Short mmCIF file of C-alpha atoms in Angstrom, two decimals:
data_model
loop_
_atom_site.label_atom_id
_atom_site.label_comp_id
_atom_site.label_asym_id
_atom_site.label_seq_id
_atom_site.Cartn_x
_atom_site.Cartn_y
_atom_site.Cartn_z
CA MET A 1 132.97 75.97 84.55
CA LYS A 2 136.46 76.80 83.25
CA GLY A 3 136.50 80.34 84.75
CA PHE A 4 135.12 83.70 83.79
CA PRO A 5 133.21 84.47 81.66
CA LEU A 6 130.59 82.07 82.84
CA ARG A 7 128.45 81.12 79.90
CA ALA A 8 124.82 80.16 80.03
CA GLU A 9 125.55 76.63 78.74
CA ASP A 10 127.89 76.15 81.75
CA VAL A 11 124.81 76.17 84.03
CA GLY A 12 122.83 72.98 83.96
CA ARG A 13 118.95 73.43 84.65
CA ARG A 14 116.28 71.04 85.46
CA GLU A 15 112.68 72.03 86.45
CA LEU A 16 111.07 69.35 88.56
CA ASP A 17 107.50 68.23 88.28
CA ASN A 18 106.65 70.03 91.53
CA GLY A 19 107.87 73.37 90.12
CA ALA A 20 111.28 73.50 91.97
CA VAL A 21 114.25 74.50 89.80
CA VAL A 22 117.66 72.71 90.14
CA LEU A 23 120.77 74.34 88.73
CA ALA A 24 124.21 72.93 88.60
CA ILE A 25 127.68 74.26 87.80
CA GLU A 26 130.84 72.15 87.44
CA TYR A 27 133.69 73.57 89.39
CA PRO A 28 136.77 71.31 89.13
CA LYS A 29 139.32 73.39 90.81
CA LEU A 30 138.51 72.07 94.35
CA PRO A 31 137.01 68.92 95.62
CA LEU A 32 134.25 70.81 97.28
CA LEU A 33 130.39 71.10 97.00
CA LYS A 34 128.41 74.21 97.68
CA VAL A 35 124.60 73.79 97.91
CA HIS A 36 122.47 76.98 97.88
CA LEU A 37 118.66 76.67 98.39
CA MET A 38 116.90 79.79 97.62
CA VAL A 39 113.27 80.43 98.29
CA LYS A 40 111.82 83.41 96.47
CA ARG A 41 110.31 84.89 99.43
CA GLY A 42 111.89 87.00 102.23
CA ALA A 43 111.35 89.67 104.75
CA GLU A 44 108.92 91.54 102.44
CA ARG A 45 106.57 88.64 103.46
CA ASP A 46 106.59 89.42 107.10
CA PRO A 47 103.08 90.16 108.26
CA GLN A 48 102.43 93.52 109.84
CA GLY A 49 103.36 93.41 113.48
CA GLN A 50 105.67 90.35 112.96
CA GLU A 51 108.50 91.95 111.29
CA GLY A 52 111.63 89.68 111.55
CA LEU A 53 109.59 86.53 111.06
CA ALA A 54 111.15 85.56 107.82
CA ASP A 55 114.62 85.90 109.41
CA LEU A 56 113.58 83.78 112.36
CA THR A 57 112.08 81.14 110.11
CA ALA A 58 115.28 80.75 108.22
CA GLU A 59 117.19 80.19 111.40
CA GLY A 60 114.44 77.95 112.77
CA ILE A 61 114.77 75.55 109.84
CA THR A 62 118.16 74.52 111.17
CA LEU A 63 117.03 73.98 114.70
CA GLY A 64 115.23 70.59 114.23
CA THR A 65 113.45 68.23 111.97
CA GLU A 66 111.17 65.31 112.40
CA GLY A 67 114.21 62.89 112.55
CA ARG A 68 117.02 65.24 113.94
CA GLY A 69 117.41 67.54 116.92
CA SER A 70 119.42 70.67 116.90
CA GLU A 71 122.42 69.11 118.56
CA GLU A 72 122.30 66.15 116.17
CA ILE A 73 122.21 68.37 113.17
CA ALA A 74 125.16 70.38 114.43
CA SER A 75 127.08 67.33 115.24
CA GLU A 76 126.47 65.81 111.92
CA VAL A 77 127.47 68.87 109.95
CA GLU A 78 130.57 69.09 112.07
CA ARG A 79 131.60 65.56 111.47
CA LEU A 80 131.43 66.13 107.77
CA GLY A 81 133.62 69.19 108.18
CA ALA A 82 130.75 71.01 106.51
CA LYS A 83 129.25 74.48 107.11
CA LEU A 84 125.65 75.26 107.46
CA SER A 85 124.03 78.68 107.34
CA ALA A 86 120.42 80.18 106.88
CA SER A 87 119.31 83.72 106.42
CA SER A 88 116.55 85.87 104.97
CA ARG A 89 116.73 89.06 103.21
CA TRP A 90 114.60 91.17 100.93
CA ASP A 91 112.91 88.99 98.40
CA ALA A 92 114.57 85.71 99.18
CA SER A 93 115.52 83.28 101.93
CA PHE A 94 118.57 81.05 101.85
CA LEU A 95 119.85 77.83 103.26
CA THR A 96 123.41 77.13 102.41
CA LEU A 97 125.51 73.92 103.05
CA ALA A 98 129.07 73.48 101.96
CA GLY A 99 131.43 70.47 102.37
CA LEU A 100 133.51 67.95 100.46
CA VAL A 101 132.10 66.69 97.18
CA GLU A 102 132.63 63.12 98.34
CA ASP A 103 130.00 63.71 100.91
CA ALA A 104 127.44 65.04 98.50
CA PRO A 105 124.71 62.41 99.12
CA ARG A 106 124.84 63.02 102.89
CA LEU A 107 124.99 66.76 102.35
CA LEU A 108 121.94 66.72 100.18
CA GLU A 109 120.06 64.44 102.45
CA ILE A 110 120.57 66.88 105.40
CA LEU A 111 119.55 69.93 103.22
CA SER A 112 116.48 68.04 102.09
CA ASP A 113 115.51 67.02 105.64
CA LEU A 114 115.90 70.53 106.97
CA THR A 115 113.85 71.98 104.08
CA LEU A 116 111.10 69.54 103.97
CA HIS A 117 110.64 68.48 107.51
CA PRO A 118 111.46 71.22 109.99
CA THR A 119 109.73 71.14 113.30
CA PHE A 120 110.49 74.61 114.89
CA PRO A 121 110.91 73.22 118.42
CA ARG A 122 109.39 75.90 120.65
CA GLU A 123 112.28 75.92 123.18
CA GLU A 124 114.80 76.42 120.37
CA ILE A 125 112.74 79.12 118.82
CA ARG A 126 112.39 80.85 122.13
CA GLU A 127 116.25 80.89 122.59
CA ALA A 128 116.74 82.06 119.08
CA LEU A 129 114.29 84.93 119.65
CA LYS A 130 116.19 85.79 122.91
CA ARG A 131 119.41 85.91 120.87
CA LYS A 132 117.90 88.23 118.29
CA ILE A 133 116.36 90.64 120.83
CA SER A 134 119.68 90.86 122.56
CA ARG A 135 121.57 91.63 119.42
CA LEU A 136 118.91 94.26 118.42
CA LEU A 137 119.37 95.83 121.87
CA GLN A 138 123.10 96.07 121.20
CA LEU A 139 122.38 97.65 117.90
CA ARG A 140 120.36 100.53 119.51
CA ASP A 141 123.82 101.84 120.70
CA GLU A 142 125.15 102.01 117.11
CA PRO A 143 123.82 105.28 115.74
CA GLU A 144 124.80 104.45 112.18
CA VAL A 145 122.62 101.37 112.29
CA VAL A 146 119.64 103.34 113.79
CA ALA A 147 120.08 106.08 111.09
CA ASP A 148 119.93 103.46 108.33
CA GLU A 149 116.76 101.95 109.77
CA ILE A 150 115.05 105.15 109.98
CA ILE A 151 115.81 106.45 106.47
CA ASN A 152 114.96 103.19 105.01
CA GLY A 153 111.52 103.26 106.81
CA ILE A 154 110.95 106.69 105.50
CA VAL A 155 111.83 106.08 101.94
CA MET A 156 109.98 102.71 101.65
CA GLU A 157 106.92 103.79 103.75
CA GLY A 158 103.80 102.19 102.49
CA THR A 159 105.75 99.09 101.15
CA PRO A 160 106.62 95.70 102.77
CA TYR A 161 110.22 96.81 102.69
CA ALA A 162 109.76 99.61 105.30
CA HIS A 163 111.13 97.69 108.26
CA PRO A 164 114.63 96.08 109.01
CA THR A 165 114.86 92.44 107.90
CA TYR A 166 115.81 91.51 111.34
CA GLY A 167 112.66 92.98 112.80
CA THR A 168 112.12 95.57 115.60
CA LEU A 169 112.20 95.28 119.34
CA ARG A 170 108.34 95.62 119.44
CA SER A 171 107.86 92.98 116.78
CA LEU A 172 110.35 90.43 118.01
CA LYS A 173 108.90 90.60 121.59
CA ALA A 174 105.40 89.94 120.14
CA LEU A 175 106.19 87.15 117.91
CA PRO A 176 104.31 83.83 118.77
CA LEU A 177 106.58 80.83 119.05
CA GLU A 178 104.49 79.05 116.47
CA ALA A 179 104.66 81.82 113.82
CA PRO A 180 107.84 80.28 112.02
CA SER A 181 106.10 77.08 111.45
CA ARG A 182 103.22 78.95 109.72
CA PHE A 183 105.53 81.13 107.72
CA TRP A 184 107.43 78.08 106.53
CA GLY A 185 104.15 76.35 105.45
CA GLU A 186 102.86 79.35 103.53
CA ASN A 187 106.11 80.55 101.87
CA TYR A 188 108.48 77.58 101.63
CA LEU A 189 107.12 76.09 98.46
CA PRO A 190 108.64 73.88 95.69
CA GLN A 191 107.45 76.23 92.94
CA GLU A 192 109.11 79.21 94.80
CA THR A 193 112.47 77.40 95.30
CA VAL A 194 115.75 77.24 93.29
CA LEU A 195 118.46 74.72 94.37
CA LEU A 196 121.98 75.56 93.00
CA LEU A 197 124.81 73.07 93.25
CA ILE A 198 128.44 74.05 92.60
CA GLY A 199 131.05 71.25 92.90
CA SER A 200 133.70 69.14 91.15
CA ARG A 201 131.18 66.65 89.60
CA PRO A 202 129.65 66.71 86.13
CA LYS A 203 126.65 68.83 85.77
CA GLU A 204 124.25 65.91 85.16
CA GLU A 205 125.37 64.22 88.29
CA LEU A 206 124.75 67.27 90.29
CA LEU A 207 121.19 67.78 88.84
CA SER A 208 120.38 64.21 89.65
CA LEU A 209 121.55 64.72 93.33
CA GLY A 210 119.43 67.94 93.45
CA GLU A 211 116.28 66.23 91.94
CA GLU A 212 116.58 63.42 94.42
CA ALA A 213 116.66 66.01 97.24
CA LEU A 214 113.64 67.92 96.28
CA GLY A 215 111.74 65.74 93.86
CA GLU A 216 109.30 64.35 96.54
CA TRP A 217 108.46 67.77 98.03
CA GLU A 218 104.83 68.55 97.83
CA GLY A 219 103.48 71.99 98.41
CA GLN A 220 100.30 73.94 97.86
CA SER A 221 100.03 76.44 94.97
CA SER A 222 101.31 79.86 95.59
CA SER A 223 100.13 83.30 94.53
CA SER A 224 102.37 86.46 94.36
CA ALA A 225 100.45 89.59 94.44
CA ASP A 226 102.03 92.79 93.18
CA LEU A 227 103.86 94.66 95.84
CA PRO A 228 103.14 98.36 96.31
CA HIS A 229 105.79 100.69 95.09
CA PRO A 230 107.15 103.52 97.38
CA ARG A 231 105.46 106.83 96.83
CA LEU A 232 107.51 109.74 95.53
CA PRO A 233 107.48 112.56 98.09
CA GLY A 234 106.23 116.07 97.03
CA SER A 235 108.67 117.93 99.01
CA ARG A 236 111.97 117.90 100.94
CA ARG A 237 111.75 116.97 104.65
CA VAL A 238 114.21 116.75 107.50
CA LEU A 239 113.73 114.54 110.42
CA LEU A 240 116.07 115.47 113.27
CA VAL A 241 116.46 112.85 115.79
CA ASP A 242 117.78 113.97 119.10
CA ARG A 243 120.82 112.16 120.51
CA PRO A 244 122.49 114.78 122.69
CA ASP A 245 125.32 112.30 123.63
CA LEU A 246 126.71 112.23 120.02
CA THR A 247 129.55 114.46 118.94
CA GLN A 248 129.27 113.15 115.38
CA SER A 249 125.98 113.48 113.58
CA GLN A 250 124.77 110.62 111.41
CA ILE A 251 123.42 112.18 108.09
CA ARG A 252 121.21 110.22 105.64
CA VAL A 253 119.63 111.41 102.42
CA GLY A 254 117.09 109.15 100.99
CA LEU A 255 115.62 108.95 97.39
CA VAL A 256 113.54 106.29 95.63
CA GLY A 257 115.71 104.28 93.06
CA ILE A 258 114.86 101.57 90.45
CA GLU A 259 113.68 97.94 90.49
CA ARG A 260 116.06 95.13 89.66
CA ARG A 261 114.40 94.39 86.45
CA ASP A 262 114.67 97.94 85.06
CA GLU A 263 116.43 97.81 81.80
CA ARG A 264 118.38 100.85 83.02
CA TYR A 265 120.10 99.04 85.83
CA LEU A 266 123.60 99.16 84.30
CA PRO A 267 123.33 102.90 83.58
CA PHE A 268 122.02 103.45 87.10
CA LEU A 269 125.15 101.50 88.33
CA ILE A 270 127.43 103.73 86.43
CA MET A 271 125.60 106.86 87.56
CA ASN A 272 125.87 105.74 91.32
CA TYR A 273 129.55 105.06 90.92
CA ILE A 274 130.18 108.51 89.56
CA PHE A 275 127.88 110.19 92.12
CA GLY A 276 128.86 108.53 95.27
CA GLY A 277 129.53 104.82 94.94
CA GLY A 278 133.01 105.05 93.58
CA GLY A 279 134.99 105.70 96.72
CA PHE A 280 137.58 108.52 96.54
CA SER A 281 136.84 109.07 92.74
CA SER A 282 133.12 109.95 93.46
CA ARG A 283 131.74 113.38 93.39
CA LEU A 284 130.52 113.22 96.92
CA MET A 285 133.77 112.12 98.37
CA MET A 286 135.83 114.68 96.28
CA ARG A 287 133.60 117.57 97.43
CA VAL A 288 132.30 116.74 100.94
CA ARG A 289 135.46 115.13 102.29
CA ALA A 290 138.49 116.06 100.03
CA SER A 291 137.57 119.78 99.26
CA LYS A 292 135.45 120.76 102.29
CA GLY A 293 136.74 118.34 105.02
CA TYR A 294 133.26 117.85 106.55
CA THR A 295 133.55 114.16 106.92
CA TYR A 296 136.05 111.23 106.70
CA GLY A 297 133.72 109.17 104.36
CA ILE A 298 130.57 109.55 102.36
CA ARG A 299 128.91 107.11 99.95
CA SER A 300 125.80 106.61 97.99
CA THR A 301 124.18 103.17 97.60
CA PHE A 302 121.07 101.74 95.98
CA GLN A 303 119.13 98.53 96.44
CA ALA A 304 117.21 97.28 93.36
CA LEU A 305 114.41 95.02 94.51
CA ARG A 306 111.15 93.59 93.16
CA THR A 307 109.94 97.18 93.43
CA PRO A 308 112.04 100.40 93.18
CA GLY A 309 114.38 100.38 96.27
CA PRO A 310 116.15 102.90 98.47
CA PHE A 311 118.86 105.16 96.93
CA LEU A 312 120.71 106.53 99.88
CA ILE A 313 123.49 108.99 100.80
CA SER A 314 125.32 108.14 103.96
CA THR A 315 127.80 110.19 105.95
CA PHE A 316 128.60 111.62 109.29
CA SER A 317 129.99 114.94 110.53
CA PRO A 318 130.84 116.90 113.71
CA THR A 319 127.80 118.68 115.17
CA ALA A 320 129.26 122.05 114.25
CA THR A 321 129.52 121.15 110.54
CA THR A 322 126.51 119.06 110.06
CA ALA A 323 124.40 121.72 108.43
CA GLN A 324 127.30 122.72 106.05
CA ALA A 325 127.92 119.12 105.05
CA LEU A 326 124.21 118.68 104.19
CA GLU A 327 124.32 121.81 102.20
CA GLU A 328 127.23 120.62 100.19
CA ILE A 329 125.49 117.33 99.57
CA LEU A 330 122.48 119.13 98.15
CA ARG A 331 124.76 121.30 95.86
CA VAL A 332 126.49 118.25 94.55
CA MET A 333 122.97 116.77 93.90
CA GLU A 334 121.93 119.84 92.00
CA GLU A 335 124.97 119.93 89.83
CA MET A 336 124.66 116.26 88.99
CA THR A 337 121.09 116.84 88.01
CA LYS A 338 121.63 119.98 85.85
CA GLU A 339 125.01 119.29 84.41
CA GLY A 340 125.18 115.48 83.97
CA VAL A 341 128.50 113.62 83.91
CA THR A 342 131.58 114.30 82.05
CA GLU A 343 133.13 111.81 79.48
CA LYS A 344 136.07 111.34 81.67
CA GLU A 345 133.90 110.33 84.53
CA LEU A 346 131.88 108.11 82.37
CA GLU A 347 135.05 106.20 81.09
CA GLU A 348 136.56 105.76 84.54
CA ALA A 349 133.28 104.29 85.87
CA LYS A 350 132.97 101.84 82.86
CA ASN A 351 136.63 100.80 83.27
CA TYR A 352 136.08 100.08 86.99
CA TRP A 353 133.16 97.96 86.40
CA ARG A 354 134.58 96.16 83.35
CA GLY A 355 137.81 95.43 85.29
CA SER A 356 136.40 94.53 88.66
CA PHE A 357 133.50 92.28 87.52
CA PRO A 358 135.72 89.26 86.67
CA LEU A 359 137.26 89.59 90.03
CA GLN A 360 133.75 89.24 91.48
CA MET A 361 133.34 85.86 89.81
CA GLU A 362 136.40 83.94 90.89
CA THR A 363 134.94 81.82 93.81
CA PRO A 364 131.94 79.50 93.93
CA ALA A 365 130.25 81.73 96.37
CA GLN A 366 130.62 84.70 94.15
CA VAL A 367 129.31 82.76 91.17
CA ALA A 368 126.43 81.49 93.13
CA ARG A 369 125.41 85.03 94.33
CA ARG A 370 125.34 86.32 90.79
CA VAL A 371 123.49 83.29 89.33
CA LEU A 372 120.85 83.22 92.05
CA GLU A 373 120.34 86.95 91.76
CA LEU A 374 119.42 86.57 88.03
CA GLU A 375 117.29 83.64 88.84
CA LEU A 376 115.43 85.53 91.66
CA TYR A 377 114.46 88.43 89.46
CA GLY A 378 113.73 86.42 86.30
CA LEU A 379 116.79 87.76 84.23
CA PRO A 380 118.58 85.60 81.61
CA LEU A 381 121.97 84.07 82.55
CA GLU A 382 123.28 85.54 79.40
CA ASP A 383 123.43 88.85 81.34
CA LEU A 384 126.63 87.46 83.14
CA PRO A 385 129.06 86.98 80.29
CA LEU A 386 127.55 90.09 78.51
CA PHE A 387 128.08 92.38 81.50
CA PRO A 388 131.50 93.83 80.26
CA GLU A 389 130.18 94.52 76.84
CA ARG A 390 126.90 96.08 78.02
CA VAL A 391 128.78 98.26 80.47
CA ALA A 392 130.98 99.47 77.69
CA GLY A 393 127.86 100.44 75.67
CA VAL A 394 126.37 102.74 78.31
CA ARG A 395 125.91 106.28 76.88
CA LYS A 396 126.44 109.59 78.55
CA GLU A 397 122.91 110.59 77.70
CA GLU A 398 121.52 107.56 79.56
CA VAL A 399 123.40 108.34 82.64
CA ASP A 400 122.46 112.01 82.47
CA GLU A 401 118.85 111.30 82.11
CA LEU A 402 118.91 109.06 85.12
CA ALA A 403 120.70 111.76 87.20
CA ALA A 404 118.08 114.21 86.22
CA GLU A 405 115.24 111.81 87.13
CA PHE A 406 116.51 110.41 90.31
CA ILE A 407 118.95 112.78 92.05
CA ARG A 408 116.11 115.13 92.99
CA THR A 409 116.83 117.50 95.86
CA ASP A 410 113.09 118.53 95.89
CA ARG A 411 112.27 114.96 96.86
CA ALA A 412 115.12 114.28 99.26
CA GLN A 413 114.10 112.87 102.65
CA ILE A 414 116.77 113.68 105.18
CA VAL A 415 117.57 112.20 108.60
CA ILE A 416 120.00 113.77 111.06
CA LEU A 417 120.77 111.90 114.24
CA GLY A 418 122.59 113.99 116.76
CA LYS A 419 122.46 116.97 119.08
CA ALA A 420 118.99 118.50 117.99
CA GLU A 421 119.23 121.74 120.02
CA GLU A 422 122.49 122.79 118.56
CA MET A 423 121.57 121.89 114.95
CA GLU A 424 117.88 122.84 114.53
CA PRO A 425 118.33 126.63 113.81
CA SER A 426 120.87 125.92 110.95
CA LEU A 427 118.82 123.19 109.39
CA ARG A 428 115.58 125.26 109.16
CA GLY A 429 116.41 126.65 105.74
CA LEU A 430 117.06 123.24 104.23
CA GLY A 431 113.49 121.91 104.39
CA GLU A 432 110.61 121.28 106.68
CA VAL A 433 112.17 120.12 109.96
CA GLU A 434 110.59 117.69 112.54
CA VAL A 435 112.33 116.99 115.71
CA ARG A 436 111.83 113.83 117.56
CA SER A 437 113.47 112.13 120.49
CA PHE A 438 115.59 109.13 119.99
CA ARG A 439 113.49 106.93 122.34
CA GLU A 440 110.34 107.93 120.48
CA VAL A 441 111.85 106.94 117.09
CA ILE A 442 113.47 103.49 118.11
CA ASP A 443 110.21 102.58 119.92
CA ALA A 444 107.83 103.59 117.14
CA PRO A 445 106.52 100.82 114.89
CA GLN A 446 108.51 100.46 111.71
#
């Protein structure tokens, strides 16, 4: 790889007999090797009542194999000056190993052993669970995290995406110690796996290393049922969660967005930048912060998944101005829906994405993230070098149509976390209001 733009022909590809896919990119700038193993199954595969299992399984893979204990794995990785990490998110789980390219055979042997022969030792899993529960207890004291969890659960209700990827206190405490082994057996399958190698070796050499690592892997056939889409609400609702100790209210407005394979993804990216994703240049920031002074920060984000994902507005405000801040957000939404965007806003958004995208492709980790995203959602690698050109071709009419379809105040699901008694009267005119205690919400099944 000679730098951006990454061309499709810069990526070597080999599909193995067992269905696993090996990708390779030559990166001659540094004598390093980064190995990314992606399994196309993540937290959306958590069984009901066992939320957080995919995340625990990913960590559990690094805690012991048939030939290595956790201390031996850590010691061997350290001796090589390498770094090992594992995680699970929506739609995929990852195992990453990075080190010197001269150690490539040993690095690939370690990764192969972890992937194919994990043992999930009970005591190690028990300790990992304790760490996760302890961390989650700490997160209960972070109101912004709790607000994010609640709004995501409301927007994605009825789908496998309605819980936090790291699970809930209730689900983690109930997880059987043998559950990660079962999850690995059912979901870590060669035909669901992509192995990407980026390093200072020719592509063919990297592909051969990858094939050697995964070629002997045997797995049962897999089936992927269609995932249910989030339901579009019929009316605007406000959930007021009582936290009387807070002086700043957490405000979330939730909508349903698009799926990653939607051909309108780039226009949606542009629309979101103009609406609330563009920092100080966005409409929400200009109005709610700069003009009204109701907050120090506000943004809109969207997560495009295998199904339509959450499209969220996030901010905070003093108790006394919470209702006014929410009212202003709804006004900005109405204006965006009815009036669309200006040509000036459109060009600024295009220029931002065209200019910033090459900067997001400078390191092997950045390249890996983009390539694996396309592979995960079955999109062509040609989408990468064509990104600036396609952004330039986004039309105002496309953005306006998306705004009218998705920024709907009548479908907004609103969460306010703060002093309920002081805020409830001023929120009554903004939608159907439900008041719940903080303890009730965080202990409720997600």
